[in-house]
Amino acid sequence: MQYIGENLLPGQLGHFFVVLSLIASLVAAIAYLKASNALIPEEHNSWRKLARVSFFIEAGSVFGTFIVIYYIVSSHSFEYFYAWNHSSTSLSVNYLLSCIWEGQEGSFLLWAIWHSIIGLILISKGGKWEAPVMTVISFAQVCLATMIIGIYLGDAKIGSNPFLLVRQHFQDAPIFQRADYLSIPQMKDGQGLNQLLQNYWMVIHPPILFLGFASTIVPFAFVIAGLWKKDYSGWTKIALPWTLFSGVILGTGIMMGAAWAYESLTFGGFWAWDPVENASLVPWLVMIAGLHTHVIFNATGHSLRATYIFYILSFVLVLYSTFLTRSGVLGDSSVHAFTDSGMNLQLMLFIVVFFVPAIYLMARNYTKIPHVAKEESSYSREFWMFIGALVLFLSAMVITWQTSFTPIYNKITGKTTAMPEDPEFAFNKIQVFVAIVIGVLTAITQYLKYKDTPRGTILKKIAVPTLIAAVLSLCISIFSGIEYNKQGIGFLGSIHVALFAALYAIVANMSYIWSGLHGKVKAAGASVAHIGFGLMLVGIIIASSNRKVLSINTTGINLAFDPKSKEKSLENLTLVKGLPTDMGKYMATYESNDSTSRHGTVMYFKVNFKDKKSNEEFNLYPNLIRNTKGQQGFSNNPDSKHYFGKDIFTYISYADDMDSEKDTTSFRKYPVNVSDTVFYSNGFFVVNKVVPNPNNDKYKFTSGDTAVMADITVFSKDGRQYKARPAFYVKNNQANYTLDTVFAQNLAIGFGRILEGGKIELEVKESTRMVPFVALKVYEFPHINILWIGTFVMIIGFVMSMVFRLKQSNRLKVAK
């Protein structure tokens, strides 16, 4: 059948590039392998030339694949499943890139792009290490190419093809019996980008994070090259700047993810120990452990074996995190894991083909790796640096166990074992002690000398920084306060100790730049990074411990949230449109919502906040994004007011406009006498009396008016009482009645008319849609900016160290 409107050329071109990438990377890997093992220079150069040409072709093919996918998505070519499943015509142009890495195929492609760029740099800078290192990277490109090749070998599926047509994906669907299937309404628009990814952080966060993931292969490749070529220490100088680069980029990517979570998710913070967050954090912790043992070896000759192990594990843990997030294992426990795509075996093989050879080479050469038999002095810098690296490694292993065990156990056994009731505390009660140890070691270790430190001198050097940190932490604890008290006095005490350790790291490192380095800022990269790390810890401790819920609901209008939801009625303030409502230090008013997008994808809500003391006013615009992929309802997208010392963080937890259905509930009529009782779904009400021509705070009738008011008391099931005073009056010879609404009970009562025999007719309606209202969640995060400032400072420190090491490496080359 000749289908109308299909443009098959881009898909054919894209698939050609994928196949070419696979073949070229395989040729490059084999050629580099041959070059590495060649004993004759001419043979080595010949194979290396072929390998370089092949890798250039491979890199060009990867970029070509990306360009074709971008074209398909941006041109809304919905005959392709990738475009139809990940984009829509209503999507903002700035999110088109996010559509690419929303899918597994696009994220693997992004990973391959970074490997290509890293490989091209290593070809120009690798020197004698080019061939063995590029063998590893080229082989990794082979593996990544298989992830997007999308072919079948018998019944086995190899990869997932991003250029698959919709009619190929849904082969048995009846609509594809029509040649003009692209003209039917279901095909004129796509499924759309996941609503949680419609944030500017998701345009820039994934590329940085995947560059971090991709860069971990460089230290790994140098380790494999060293074991393979039996040059166990020759790679350590040239690899150190790469390790620093990997550390800073992966760390930056992780914190960008934290910023995205803070701005787009509603778990009330930047970190919730989400399994996908942990899956990226663990390789970074192990990489940083390896970085420190690497520095130890370059300075003293100690800890090279540990460096080998850490670098192998950091890359393997990246592969393991890839398996966790893409296998569907974390689908029920993470907000941003991929679903199962049927590639689990391939993902596991991805781990095995790197881990097993690496462990084999490590075991075979372990005794040959240079090792200083003499134990390090406990007064030496390298001893405590190694202890710190070991603590980071153990922290990573604990996080891996806590993250992985339950989901994988459930996957294997088919059971539904629950995660801890309070997962944050399950992690925090362990990691707070890691923070204490690392903070203290970061403060003290740099004052020690390599090899040994004269007894007594260390106490003199750290006395002043210790005293200053103790005073600062004591002042913060007393005057600013740590208000966290959920887990008892023991955990609260550990938080105060962690605050001291974080401040100690900051003060001691600042002092060391002045006293130990004599103000030589160019050589102070490590100290600056440690200062940033200390600031991050301070920001985490204060912001997380002193986080306050401002939206305490005192209105009496309590919404019944789903019991499975984390939301609590008393922590979500119900705001009736246009009605200023007391919210502690603020008056909050739900002023309006964006009706222009009511049937679109986003609903914006304007909420005014007025400080009761200072009369300062500001508006926030939290919004609800309509769920995509066929899901019903909306997802919350927060908004924040940023101050230097705090953030006011808000999101809409419920809105009566969350669906577009109209209120179809009708009034029911009840003829009643005074003292009669009328029941409704949540209680009953009693007619106390009928008042002629009432004159009170609600009505101002005079003796000349014809009016009557029913005085009614409403009794709810929870024991609360409410007053309702509907009225009936005649004006301009027209009979009128006014409703009185008990919002807390979703109840409207009207005085319909006066009946014979002294009875009156009440009109009663129960509905949640009588007036526009929202439920608003509001947090105050004190001093959250310390965390972001600390992140920035830590990045600067890493960059300074990387530049310093590169200059040292270049001087070494010139000297040779």
Short mmCIF file of N, CA and C in Angstrom, two decimals, residues 461-554:
data_model
loop_
_atom_site.label_atom_id
_atom_site.label_comp_id
_atom_site.label_asym_id
_atom_site.label_seq_id
_atom_site.Cartn_x
_atom_site.Cartn_y
_atom_site.Cartn_z
N LYS A 461 48.27 24.46 64.41
CA LYS A 461 47.76 24.95 63.13
C LYS A 461 46.23 24.98 63.09
N ILE A 462 45.62 23.99 63.71
CA ILE A 462 44.15 23.89 63.59
C ILE A 462 43.41 24.50 64.77
N ALA A 463 44.13 24.97 65.78
CA ALA A 463 43.48 25.47 67.00
C ALA A 463 42.54 26.62 66.69
N VAL A 464 43.04 27.62 65.96
CA VAL A 464 42.21 28.81 65.68
C VAL A 464 41.02 28.47 64.79
N PRO A 465 41.21 27.75 63.64
CA PRO A 465 40.05 27.37 62.83
C PRO A 465 39.03 26.55 63.61
N THR A 466 39.52 25.66 64.49
CA THR A 466 38.59 24.84 65.28
C THR A 466 37.75 25.72 66.20
N LEU A 467 38.40 26.68 66.86
CA LEU A 467 37.69 27.57 67.78
C LEU A 467 36.66 28.42 67.03
N ILE A 468 37.08 28.97 65.89
CA ILE A 468 36.15 29.82 65.11
C ILE A 468 34.95 29.00 64.65
N ALA A 469 35.18 27.79 64.14
CA ALA A 469 34.07 26.94 63.67
C ALA A 469 33.15 26.58 64.82
N ALA A 470 33.72 26.30 65.99
CA ALA A 470 32.90 25.95 67.15
C ALA A 470 32.02 27.11 67.57
N VAL A 471 32.59 28.31 67.58
CA VAL A 471 31.81 29.50 67.97
C VAL A 471 30.70 29.77 66.96
N LEU A 472 31.04 29.69 65.66
CA LEU A 472 30.04 29.94 64.62
C LEU A 472 28.89 28.94 64.69
N SER A 473 29.25 27.66 64.84
CA SER A 473 28.19 26.64 64.89
C SER A 473 27.34 26.80 66.14
N LEU A 474 27.97 27.18 67.25
CA LEU A 474 27.23 27.39 68.49
C LEU A 474 26.26 28.57 68.34
N CYS A 475 26.74 29.64 67.71
CA CYS A 475 25.88 30.82 67.50
C CYS A 475 24.68 30.48 66.60
N ILE A 476 24.94 29.74 65.54
CA ILE A 476 23.85 29.37 64.64
C ILE A 476 22.85 28.48 65.37
N SER A 477 23.36 27.52 66.13
CA SER A 477 22.49 26.60 66.85
C SER A 477 21.63 27.31 67.89
N ILE A 478 22.22 28.32 68.56
CA ILE A 478 21.49 29.01 69.63
C ILE A 478 20.56 30.09 69.07
N PHE A 479 21.09 30.94 68.19
CA PHE A 479 20.33 32.11 67.78
C PHE A 479 19.48 31.88 66.53
N SER A 480 20.02 31.13 65.58
CA SER A 480 19.24 30.84 64.39
C SER A 480 18.40 29.59 64.60
N GLY A 481 19.02 28.60 65.19
CA GLY A 481 18.28 27.40 65.57
C GLY A 481 18.21 26.35 64.49
N ILE A 482 18.24 25.10 64.92
CA ILE A 482 17.94 23.96 64.07
C ILE A 482 16.62 23.41 64.60
N GLU A 483 15.58 23.57 63.84
CA GLU A 483 14.23 23.29 64.34
C GLU A 483 13.73 21.89 64.00
N TYR A 484 14.59 21.07 63.44
CA TYR A 484 14.17 19.72 63.10
C TYR A 484 14.06 18.88 64.38
N ASN A 485 12.90 18.30 64.63
CA ASN A 485 12.72 17.52 65.85
C ASN A 485 11.88 16.27 65.64
N LYS A 486 11.88 15.76 64.39
CA LYS A 486 11.00 14.64 64.07
C LYS A 486 11.55 13.30 64.54
N GLN A 487 12.87 13.16 64.65
CA GLN A 487 13.46 11.84 64.87
C GLN A 487 14.19 11.72 66.21
N GLY A 488 13.85 12.57 67.15
CA GLY A 488 14.42 12.43 68.48
C GLY A 488 15.69 13.21 68.70
N ILE A 489 16.12 13.24 69.95
CA ILE A 489 17.24 14.06 70.37
C ILE A 489 18.56 13.57 69.79
N GLY A 490 18.70 12.26 69.59
CA GLY A 490 19.95 11.72 69.07
C GLY A 490 20.24 12.21 67.66
N PHE A 491 19.23 12.13 66.79
CA PHE A 491 19.43 12.58 65.41
C PHE A 491 19.60 14.09 65.35
N LEU A 492 18.87 14.81 66.21
CA LEU A 492 19.02 16.27 66.27
C LEU A 492 20.45 16.63 66.67
N GLY A 493 20.99 15.90 67.63
CA GLY A 493 22.37 16.15 68.04
C GLY A 493 23.35 15.92 66.90
N SER A 494 23.12 14.88 66.11
CA SER A 494 24.02 14.60 64.98
C SER A 494 23.94 15.71 63.94
N ILE A 495 22.78 16.33 63.79
CA ILE A 495 22.65 17.44 62.85
C ILE A 495 23.49 18.63 63.31
N HIS A 496 23.48 18.91 64.60
CA HIS A 496 24.30 20.01 65.14
C HIS A 496 25.79 19.73 64.96
N VAL A 497 26.19 18.48 65.16
CA VAL A 497 27.60 18.11 64.95
C VAL A 497 27.96 18.25 63.48
N ALA A 498 27.04 17.83 62.58
CA ALA A 498 27.29 17.96 61.14
C ALA A 498 27.43 19.43 60.75
N LEU A 499 26.65 20.30 61.39
CA LEU A 499 26.77 21.74 61.11
C LEU A 499 28.16 22.24 61.49
N PHE A 500 28.64 21.80 62.65
CA PHE A 500 30.01 22.18 63.05
C PHE A 500 31.02 21.66 62.04
N ALA A 501 30.89 20.40 61.61
CA ALA A 501 31.85 19.82 60.67
C ALA A 501 31.87 20.58 59.35
N ALA A 502 30.68 21.00 58.88
CA ALA A 502 30.60 21.75 57.63
C ALA A 502 31.27 23.11 57.77
N LEU A 503 30.98 23.81 58.86
CA LEU A 503 31.62 25.12 59.10
C LEU A 503 33.12 24.96 59.31
N TYR A 504 33.51 23.88 59.93
CA TYR A 504 34.93 23.60 60.16
C TYR A 504 35.66 23.45 58.83
N ALA A 505 35.02 22.74 57.88
CA ALA A 505 35.61 22.58 56.55
C ALA A 505 35.80 23.93 55.87
N ILE A 506 34.84 24.81 56.00
CA ILE A 506 34.92 26.13 55.37
C ILE A 506 36.04 26.96 56.00
N VAL A 507 35.99 27.08 57.32
CA VAL A 507 36.94 27.95 58.02
C VAL A 507 38.36 27.44 57.88
N ALA A 508 38.55 26.13 58.06
CA ALA A 508 39.90 25.57 58.01
C ALA A 508 40.52 25.70 56.63
N ASN A 509 39.71 25.50 55.59
CA ASN A 509 40.25 25.62 54.23
C ASN A 509 40.55 27.07 53.86
N MET A 510 39.73 27.99 54.32
CA MET A 510 40.03 29.40 54.10
C MET A 510 41.33 29.78 54.81
N SER A 511 41.49 29.28 56.02
CA SER A 511 42.71 29.56 56.77
C SER A 511 43.94 28.95 56.10
N TYR A 512 43.76 27.73 55.54
CA TYR A 512 44.89 27.06 54.91
C TYR A 512 45.37 27.79 53.66
N ILE A 513 44.46 28.39 52.91
CA ILE A 513 44.87 29.16 51.73
C ILE A 513 45.80 30.29 52.16
N TRP A 514 45.49 30.88 53.32
CA TRP A 514 46.31 32.00 53.80
C TRP A 514 47.60 31.53 54.47
N SER A 515 47.48 30.52 55.35
CA SER A 515 48.66 30.13 56.14
C SER A 515 49.48 29.02 55.48
N GLY A 516 48.80 28.05 54.89
CA GLY A 516 49.51 26.92 54.31
C GLY A 516 50.03 27.18 52.91
N LEU A 517 49.22 27.89 52.09
CA LEU A 517 49.62 28.18 50.70
C LEU A 517 50.14 29.60 50.55
N HIS A 518 50.13 30.36 51.65
CA HIS A 518 50.64 31.74 51.66
C HIS A 518 49.94 32.60 50.60
N GLY A 519 48.65 32.38 50.44
CA GLY A 519 47.86 33.19 49.53
C GLY A 519 48.00 32.86 48.06
N LYS A 520 48.64 31.73 47.73
CA LYS A 520 48.81 31.33 46.32
C LYS A 520 47.51 30.72 45.81
N VAL A 521 46.64 31.57 45.32
CA VAL A 521 45.30 31.14 44.94
C VAL A 521 45.33 30.15 43.78
N LYS A 522 46.29 30.29 42.86
CA LYS A 522 46.35 29.39 41.70
C LYS A 522 46.54 27.93 42.11
N ALA A 523 47.17 27.72 43.26
CA ALA A 523 47.41 26.35 43.74
C ALA A 523 46.35 25.91 44.75
N ALA A 524 45.31 26.75 44.92
CA ALA A 524 44.33 26.50 45.99
C ALA A 524 43.05 25.86 45.49
N GLY A 525 43.07 25.21 44.32
CA GLY A 525 41.86 24.64 43.77
C GLY A 525 41.19 23.65 44.71
N ALA A 526 41.99 22.77 45.32
CA ALA A 526 41.43 21.76 46.23
C ALA A 526 40.76 22.43 47.42
N SER A 527 41.42 23.44 47.99
CA SER A 527 40.85 24.13 49.14
C SER A 527 39.57 24.86 48.78
N VAL A 528 39.55 25.50 47.61
CA VAL A 528 38.33 26.19 47.17
C VAL A 528 37.19 25.18 46.97
N ALA A 529 37.50 24.02 46.39
CA ALA A 529 36.48 22.97 46.22
C ALA A 529 35.97 22.49 47.57
N HIS A 530 36.87 22.36 48.54
CA HIS A 530 36.46 21.95 49.88
C HIS A 530 35.60 23.00 50.55
N ILE A 531 35.92 24.27 50.33
CA ILE A 531 35.08 25.35 50.88
C ILE A 531 33.68 25.26 50.28
N GLY A 532 33.62 25.05 48.97
CA GLY A 532 32.32 24.91 48.32
C GLY A 532 31.54 23.73 48.87
N PHE A 533 32.25 22.62 49.10
CA PHE A 533 31.59 21.44 49.65
C PHE A 533 31.05 21.73 51.05
N GLY A 534 31.84 22.44 51.85
CA GLY A 534 31.38 22.82 53.19
C GLY A 534 30.15 23.72 53.14
N LEU A 535 30.16 24.69 52.22
CA LEU A 535 28.99 25.56 52.06
C LEU A 535 27.76 24.76 51.64
N MET A 536 27.96 23.79 50.76
CA MET A 536 26.84 22.94 50.35
C MET A 536 26.25 22.22 51.56
N LEU A 537 27.13 21.67 52.40
CA LEU A 537 26.64 20.97 53.59
C LEU A 537 25.88 21.91 54.51
N VAL A 538 26.41 23.12 54.70
CA VAL A 538 25.71 24.09 55.56
C VAL A 538 24.33 24.40 54.98
N GLY A 539 24.27 24.64 53.67
CA GLY A 539 22.98 24.92 53.03
C GLY A 539 22.01 23.77 53.16
N ILE A 540 22.51 22.54 52.96
CA ILE A 540 21.66 21.36 53.07
C ILE A 540 21.12 21.22 54.49
N ILE A 541 22.00 21.37 55.48
CA ILE A 541 21.59 21.17 56.88
C ILE A 541 20.57 22.21 57.32
N ILE A 542 20.86 23.49 57.04
CA ILE A 542 19.96 24.54 57.51
C ILE A 542 18.64 24.53 56.76
N ALA A 543 18.72 24.45 55.43
CA ALA A 543 17.49 24.51 54.64
C ALA A 543 16.59 23.30 54.90
N SER A 544 17.19 22.12 54.99
CA SER A 544 16.38 20.91 55.21
C SER A 544 15.85 20.83 56.63
N SER A 545 16.69 21.20 57.59
CA SER A 545 16.27 21.08 59.00
C SER A 545 15.26 22.15 59.39
N ASN A 546 15.38 23.32 58.82
CA ASN A 546 14.51 24.44 59.22
C ASN A 546 13.39 24.70 58.21
N ARG A 547 13.21 23.79 57.28
CA ARG A 547 12.11 23.95 56.33
C ARG A 547 10.79 24.00 57.08
N LYS A 548 9.98 25.01 56.74
CA LYS A 548 8.70 25.19 57.42
C LYS A 548 7.55 25.11 56.42
N VAL A 549 6.47 24.52 56.85
CA VAL A 549 5.23 24.56 56.09
C VAL A 549 4.47 25.81 56.55
N LEU A 550 4.29 26.76 55.64
CA LEU A 550 3.58 28.00 55.98
C LEU A 550 2.08 27.88 55.75
N SER A 551 1.69 26.92 54.92
CA SER A 551 0.29 26.85 54.49
C SER A 551 -0.56 26.02 55.45
N ILE A 552 -0.44 26.29 56.75
CA ILE A 552 -1.26 25.58 57.73
C ILE A 552 -2.72 25.98 57.51
N ASN A 553 -3.57 25.00 57.32
CA ASN A 553 -4.96 25.26 56.95
C ASN A 553 -5.81 25.50 58.18
N THR A 554 -6.23 26.73 58.36
CA THR A 554 -7.10 27.10 59.49
C THR A 554 -8.48 27.53 59.03
#
